[in-house]
């Protein structure tokens, strides 16, 4: 099991940028694939991005492709989501999640396949 703590959310105007960080502790971080998900009020939790244990493969939801970048530093036990060109529709609570075993695209885009979750970080984009 790994403990996850997000930071870096906040309020930003449309077109602005925010950087979310997720710090992991409690287990060997480099064994985990990491994902970012988000949940807006009244909506289901949705996939945003994932990165494999080595950082060699990442994938993004169509809605954030080209604007968001996921990265990880296994030496510092952190995963980061850089969010640029933010839109009001990006407003949500953002969660980082960890999955100990690797998986295919079909596995890593599904929230239920992640075992450990952070507490969430609010991102609000004003128009």
JSON list of C-alpha atoms in Angstrom, two decimals:
[
{"chain": "A", "resi": 1, "resn": "UNK", "atom": "CA", "xyz": [0.00, 0.00, 0.00]},
{"chain": "A", "resi": 2, "resn": "UNK", "atom": "CA", "xyz": [1.17, 3.52, -0.75]},
{"chain": "A", "resi": 3, "resn": "UNK", "atom": "CA", "xyz": [-0.03, 6.79, 0.78]},
{"chain": "A", "resi": 4, "resn": "UNK", "atom": "CA", "xyz": [-0.64, 9.68, -1.59]},
{"chain": "A", "resi": 5, "resn": "UNK", "atom": "CA", "xyz": [-0.91, 13.40, -0.85]},
{"chain": "A", "resi": 6, "resn": "UNK", "atom": "CA", "xyz": [-1.79, 15.92, -3.56]},
{"chain": "A", "resi": 7, "resn": "UNK", "atom": "CA", "xyz": [-0.88, 19.59, -3.55]},
{"chain": "A", "resi": 8, "resn": "UNK", "atom": "CA", "xyz": [-0.93, 22.54, -5.91]},
{"chain": "A", "resi": 9, "resn": "UNK", "atom": "CA", "xyz": [-4.58, 23.08, -6.69]},
{"chain": "A", "resi": 10, "resn": "UNK", "atom": "CA", "xyz": [-6.26, 26.46, -6.60]},
{"chain": "A", "resi": 11, "resn": "UNK", "atom": "CA", "xyz": [-8.15, 29.12, -8.52]},
{"chain": "A", "resi": 12, "resn": "UNK", "atom": "CA", "xyz": [-6.92, 30.31, -11.91]},
{"chain": "A", "resi": 13, "resn": "UNK", "atom": "CA", "xyz": [-8.37, 32.25, -14.81]},
{"chain": "A", "resi": 14, "resn": "UNK", "atom": "CA", "xyz": [-9.08, 30.55, -18.11]},
{"chain": "A", "resi": 15, "resn": "UNK", "atom": "CA", "xyz": [-5.92, 30.22, -20.13]},
{"chain": "A", "resi": 16, "resn": "UNK", "atom": "CA", "xyz": [-3.76, 30.02, -17.04]},
{"chain": "A", "resi": 17, "resn": "UNK", "atom": "CA", "xyz": [-1.66, 27.19, -15.66]},
{"chain": "A", "resi": 18, "resn": "UNK", "atom": "CA", "xyz": [-1.47, 25.10, -12.52]},
{"chain": "A", "resi": 19, "resn": "UNK", "atom": "CA", "xyz": [0.86, 22.35, -11.43]},
{"chain": "A", "resi": 20, "resn": "UNK", "atom": "CA", "xyz": [-0.42, 19.48, -9.29]},
{"chain": "A", "resi": 21, "resn": "UNK", "atom": "CA", "xyz": [1.98, 17.31, -7.34]},
{"chain": "A", "resi": 22, "resn": "UNK", "atom": "CA", "xyz": [1.39, 13.98, -5.66]},
{"chain": "A", "resi": 23, "resn": "UNK", "atom": "CA", "xyz": [3.82, 12.76, -3.02]},
{"chain": "A", "resi": 24, "resn": "UNK", "atom": "CA", "xyz": [3.95, 9.04, -2.28]},
{"chain": "A", "resi": 25, "resn": "UNK", "atom": "CA", "xyz": [5.13, 7.19, 0.79]},
{"chain": "A", "resi": 26, "resn": "UNK", "atom": "CA", "xyz": [4.90, 3.78, 2.37]},
{"chain": "A", "resi": 27, "resn": "UNK", "atom": "CA", "xyz": [6.05, 1.47, -0.41]},
{"chain": "A", "resi": 28, "resn": "UNK", "atom": "CA", "xyz": [8.41, 1.33, -3.34]},
{"chain": "A", "resi": 29, "resn": "UNK", "atom": "CA", "xyz": [7.03, 4.08, -5.53]},
{"chain": "A", "resi": 30, "resn": "UNK", "atom": "CA", "xyz": [8.81, 2.89, -8.66]},
{"chain": "A", "resi": 31, "resn": "UNK", "atom": "CA", "xyz": [6.71, -0.29, -8.65]},
{"chain": "A", "resi": 32, "resn": "UNK", "atom": "CA", "xyz": [3.53, 1.67, -9.29]},
{"chain": "A", "resi": 33, "resn": "UNK", "atom": "CA", "xyz": [1.82, 2.96, -12.36]},
{"chain": "A", "resi": 34, "resn": "UNK", "atom": "CA", "xyz": [0.31, 6.35, -11.53]},
{"chain": "A", "resi": 35, "resn": "UNK", "atom": "CA", "xyz": [-2.82, 8.03, -12.77]},
{"chain": "A", "resi": 36, "resn": "UNK", "atom": "CA", "xyz": [-4.67, 11.32, -12.44]},
{"chain": "A", "resi": 37, "resn": "UNK", "atom": "CA", "xyz": [-8.44, 11.40, -12.38]},
{"chain": "A", "resi": 38, "resn": "UNK", "atom": "CA", "xyz": [-10.91, 14.22, -11.79]},
{"chain": "A", "resi": 39, "resn": "UNK", "atom": "CA", "xyz": [-14.47, 14.61, -10.63]},
{"chain": "A", "resi": 40, "resn": "UNK", "atom": "CA", "xyz": [-16.64, 17.63, -11.27]},
{"chain": "A", "resi": 41, "resn": "UNK", "atom": "CA", "xyz": [-19.79, 18.33, -9.24]},
{"chain": "A", "resi": 42, "resn": "UNK", "atom": "CA", "xyz": [-22.61, 16.06, -10.30]},
{"chain": "A", "resi": 43, "resn": "UNK", "atom": "CA", "xyz": [-20.39, 14.03, -12.61]},
{"chain": "A", "resi": 44, "resn": "UNK", "atom": "CA", "xyz": [-18.62, 10.72, -12.42]},
{"chain": "A", "resi": 45, "resn": "UNK", "atom": "CA", "xyz": [-14.89, 10.45, -11.82]},
{"chain": "A", "resi": 46, "resn": "UNK", "atom": "CA", "xyz": [-13.07, 10.54, -15.15]},
{"chain": "A", "resi": 47, "resn": "UNK", "atom": "CA", "xyz": [-9.63, 9.61, -16.37]},
{"chain": "A", "resi": 48, "resn": "UNK", "atom": "CA", "xyz": [-7.18, 12.42, -17.08]},
{"chain": "A", "resi": 49, "resn": "UNK", "atom": "CA", "xyz": [-3.72, 10.86, -17.57]},
{"chain": "A", "resi": 50, "resn": "UNK", "atom": "CA", "xyz": [-1.50, 7.96, -16.58]},
{"chain": "A", "resi": 51, "resn": "UNK", "atom": "CA", "xyz": [2.18, 7.18, -16.58]},
{"chain": "A", "resi": 52, "resn": "UNK", "atom": "CA", "xyz": [3.81, 3.78, -16.29]},
{"chain": "A", "resi": 53, "resn": "UNK", "atom": "CA", "xyz": [6.22, 2.80, -13.52]},
{"chain": "A", "resi": 54, "resn": "UNK", "atom": "CA", "xyz": [9.31, 3.76, -15.50]},
{"chain": "A", "resi": 55, "resn": "UNK", "atom": "CA", "xyz": [7.83, 6.92, -16.94]},
{"chain": "A", "resi": 56, "resn": "UNK", "atom": "CA", "xyz": [8.34, 5.50, -20.40]},
{"chain": "A", "resi": 57, "resn": "UNK", "atom": "CA", "xyz": [4.70, 5.52, -21.41]},
{"chain": "A", "resi": 58, "resn": "UNK", "atom": "CA", "xyz": [2.03, 8.12, -20.73]},
{"chain": "A", "resi": 59, "resn": "UNK", "atom": "CA", "xyz": [-1.45, 8.60, -22.05]},
{"chain": "A", "resi": 60, "resn": "UNK", "atom": "CA", "xyz": [-4.01, 11.39, -21.88]},
{"chain": "A", "resi": 61, "resn": "UNK", "atom": "CA", "xyz": [-7.73, 11.83, -22.19]},
{"chain": "A", "resi": 62, "resn": "UNK", "atom": "CA", "xyz": [-8.72, 13.55, -25.42]},
{"chain": "A", "resi": 63, "resn": "UNK", "atom": "CA", "xyz": [-10.05, 16.51, -23.46]},
{"chain": "A", "resi": 64, "resn": "UNK", "atom": "CA", "xyz": [-6.59, 17.35, -22.04]},
{"chain": "A", "resi": 65, "resn": "UNK", "atom": "CA", "xyz": [-4.26, 16.07, -24.76]},
{"chain": "A", "resi": 66, "resn": "UNK", "atom": "CA", "xyz": [-1.78, 18.77, -25.72]},
{"chain": "A", "resi": 67, "resn": "UNK", "atom": "CA", "xyz": [-2.53, 20.89, -22.65]},
{"chain": "A", "resi": 68, "resn": "UNK", "atom": "CA", "xyz": [-1.62, 18.64, -19.72]},
{"chain": "A", "resi": 69, "resn": "UNK", "atom": "CA", "xyz": [1.63, 16.81, -19.08]},
{"chain": "A", "resi": 70, "resn": "UNK", "atom": "CA", "xyz": [2.15, 14.00, -16.58]},
{"chain": "A", "resi": 71, "resn": "UNK", "atom": "CA", "xyz": [5.63, 13.21, -15.29]},
{"chain": "A", "resi": 72, "resn": "UNK", "atom": "CA", "xyz": [7.23, 11.36, -12.40]},
{"chain": "A", "resi": 73, "resn": "UNK", "atom": "CA", "xyz": [10.43, 11.40, -10.40]},
{"chain": "A", "resi": 74, "resn": "UNK", "atom": "CA", "xyz": [11.00, 8.00, -8.85]},
{"chain": "A", "resi": 75, "resn": "UNK", "atom": "CA", "xyz": [13.95, 9.30, -6.82]},
{"chain": "A", "resi": 76, "resn": "UNK", "atom": "CA", "xyz": [11.66, 11.83, -5.13]},
{"chain": "A", "resi": 77, "resn": "UNK", "atom": "CA", "xyz": [8.55, 9.63, -5.03]},
{"chain": "A", "resi": 78, "resn": "UNK", "atom": "CA", "xyz": [6.46, 12.22, -6.81]},
{"chain": "A", "resi": 79, "resn": "UNK", "atom": "CA", "xyz": [4.19, 12.44, -9.81]},
{"chain": "A", "resi": 80, "resn": "UNK", "atom": "CA", "xyz": [3.23, 15.78, -11.33]},
{"chain": "A", "resi": 81, "resn": "UNK", "atom": "CA", "xyz": [0.46, 17.02, -13.58]},
{"chain": "A", "resi": 82, "resn": "UNK", "atom": "CA", "xyz": [1.32, 20.25, -15.38]},
{"chain": "A", "resi": 83, "resn": "UNK", "atom": "CA", "xyz": [-1.89, 21.86, -16.62]},
{"chain": "A", "resi": 84, "resn": "UNK", "atom": "CA", "xyz": [-1.69, 24.62, -19.22]},
{"chain": "A", "resi": 85, "resn": "UNK", "atom": "CA", "xyz": [-4.33, 26.53, -21.20]},
{"chain": "A", "resi": 86, "resn": "UNK", "atom": "CA", "xyz": [-6.89, 25.71, -18.55]},
{"chain": "A", "resi": 87, "resn": "UNK", "atom": "CA", "xyz": [-10.56, 25.93, -19.38]},
{"chain": "A", "resi": 88, "resn": "UNK", "atom": "CA", "xyz": [-13.60, 26.36, -17.12]},
{"chain": "A", "resi": 89, "resn": "UNK", "atom": "CA", "xyz": [-14.57, 22.78, -17.95]},
{"chain": "A", "resi": 90, "resn": "UNK", "atom": "CA", "xyz": [-11.36, 21.61, -16.27]},
{"chain": "A", "resi": 91, "resn": "UNK", "atom": "CA", "xyz": [-12.84, 22.64, -12.92]},
{"chain": "A", "resi": 92, "resn": "UNK", "atom": "CA", "xyz": [-12.95, 19.57, -10.69]},
{"chain": "A", "resi": 93, "resn": "UNK", "atom": "CA", "xyz": [-11.37, 17.81, -7.76]},
{"chain": "A", "resi": 94, "resn": "UNK", "atom": "CA", "xyz": [-8.23, 16.10, -9.04]},
{"chain": "A", "resi": 95, "resn": "UNK", "atom": "CA", "xyz": [-7.03, 12.81, -7.57]},
{"chain": "A", "resi": 96, "resn": "UNK", "atom": "CA", "xyz": [-3.80, 10.94, -8.01]},
{"chain": "A", "resi": 97, "resn": "UNK", "atom": "CA", "xyz": [-3.96, 7.17, -7.87]},
{"chain": "A", "resi": 98, "resn": "UNK", "atom": "CA", "xyz": [-1.53, 4.27, -7.76]},
{"chain": "A", "resi": 99, "resn": "UNK", "atom": "CA", "xyz": [-1.63, 0.77, -9.18]},
{"chain": "A", "resi": 100, "resn": "UNK", "atom": "CA", "xyz": [1.08, -1.67, -8.14]},
{"chain": "A", "resi": 101, "resn": "UNK", "atom": "CA", "xyz": [1.05, -3.84, -11.23]},
{"chain": "A", "resi": 102, "resn": "UNK", "atom": "CA", "xyz": [1.43, -2.52, -14.71]},
{"chain": "A", "resi": 103, "resn": "UNK", "atom": "CA", "xyz": [-1.41, -2.81, -17.15]},
{"chain": "A", "resi": 104, "resn": "UNK", "atom": "CA", "xyz": [-2.58, -2.07, -20.62]},
{"chain": "A", "resi": 105, "resn": "UNK", "atom": "CA", "xyz": [-4.25, 1.11, -21.73]},
{"chain": "A", "resi": 106, "resn": "UNK", "atom": "CA", "xyz": [-7.63, -0.54, -21.08]},
{"chain": "A", "resi": 107, "resn": "UNK", "atom": "CA", "xyz": [-6.60, -1.19, -17.49]},
{"chain": "A", "resi": 108, "resn": "UNK", "atom": "CA", "xyz": [-4.95, 2.11, -16.65]},
{"chain": "A", "resi": 109, "resn": "UNK", "atom": "CA", "xyz": [-7.77, 4.38, -17.80]},
{"chain": "A", "resi": 110, "resn": "UNK", "atom": "CA", "xyz": [-10.25, 2.78, -15.39]},
{"chain": "A", "resi": 111, "resn": "UNK", "atom": "CA", "xyz": [-10.41, 4.21, -11.87]},
{"chain": "A", "resi": 112, "resn": "UNK", "atom": "CA", "xyz": [-11.48, 0.92, -10.31]},
{"chain": "A", "resi": 113, "resn": "UNK", "atom": "CA", "xyz": [-8.16, -0.65, -11.30]},
{"chain": "A", "resi": 114, "resn": "UNK", "atom": "CA", "xyz": [-6.19, 1.62, -8.96]},
{"chain": "A", "resi": 115, "resn": "UNK", "atom": "CA", "xyz": [-5.74, 0.54, -5.37]},
{"chain": "A", "resi": 116, "resn": "UNK", "atom": "CA", "xyz": [-4.55, 3.69, -3.62]},
{"chain": "A", "resi": 117, "resn": "UNK", "atom": "CA", "xyz": [-5.87, 7.23, -3.83]},
{"chain": "A", "resi": 118, "resn": "UNK", "atom": "CA", "xyz": [-4.99, 10.68, -2.58]},
{"chain": "A", "resi": 119, "resn": "UNK", "atom": "CA", "xyz": [-7.43, 12.95, -0.83]},
{"chain": "A", "resi": 120, "resn": "UNK", "atom": "CA", "xyz": [-8.00, 15.16, -3.85]},
{"chain": "A", "resi": 121, "resn": "UNK", "atom": "CA", "xyz": [-7.08, 18.72, -4.77]},
{"chain": "A", "resi": 122, "resn": "UNK", "atom": "CA", "xyz": [-9.58, 21.33, -5.95]},
{"chain": "A", "resi": 123, "resn": "UNK", "atom": "CA", "xyz": [-8.90, 23.06, -9.26]},
{"chain": "A", "resi": 124, "resn": "UNK", "atom": "CA", "xyz": [-11.20, 25.93, -10.20]},
{"chain": "A", "resi": 125, "resn": "UNK", "atom": "CA", "xyz": [-10.92, 27.71, -13.53]},
{"chain": "A", "resi": 126, "resn": "UNK", "atom": "CA", "xyz": [-12.86, 30.95, -13.88]},
{"chain": "A", "resi": 127, "resn": "UNK", "atom": "CA", "xyz": [-14.06, 32.28, -17.23]}
]
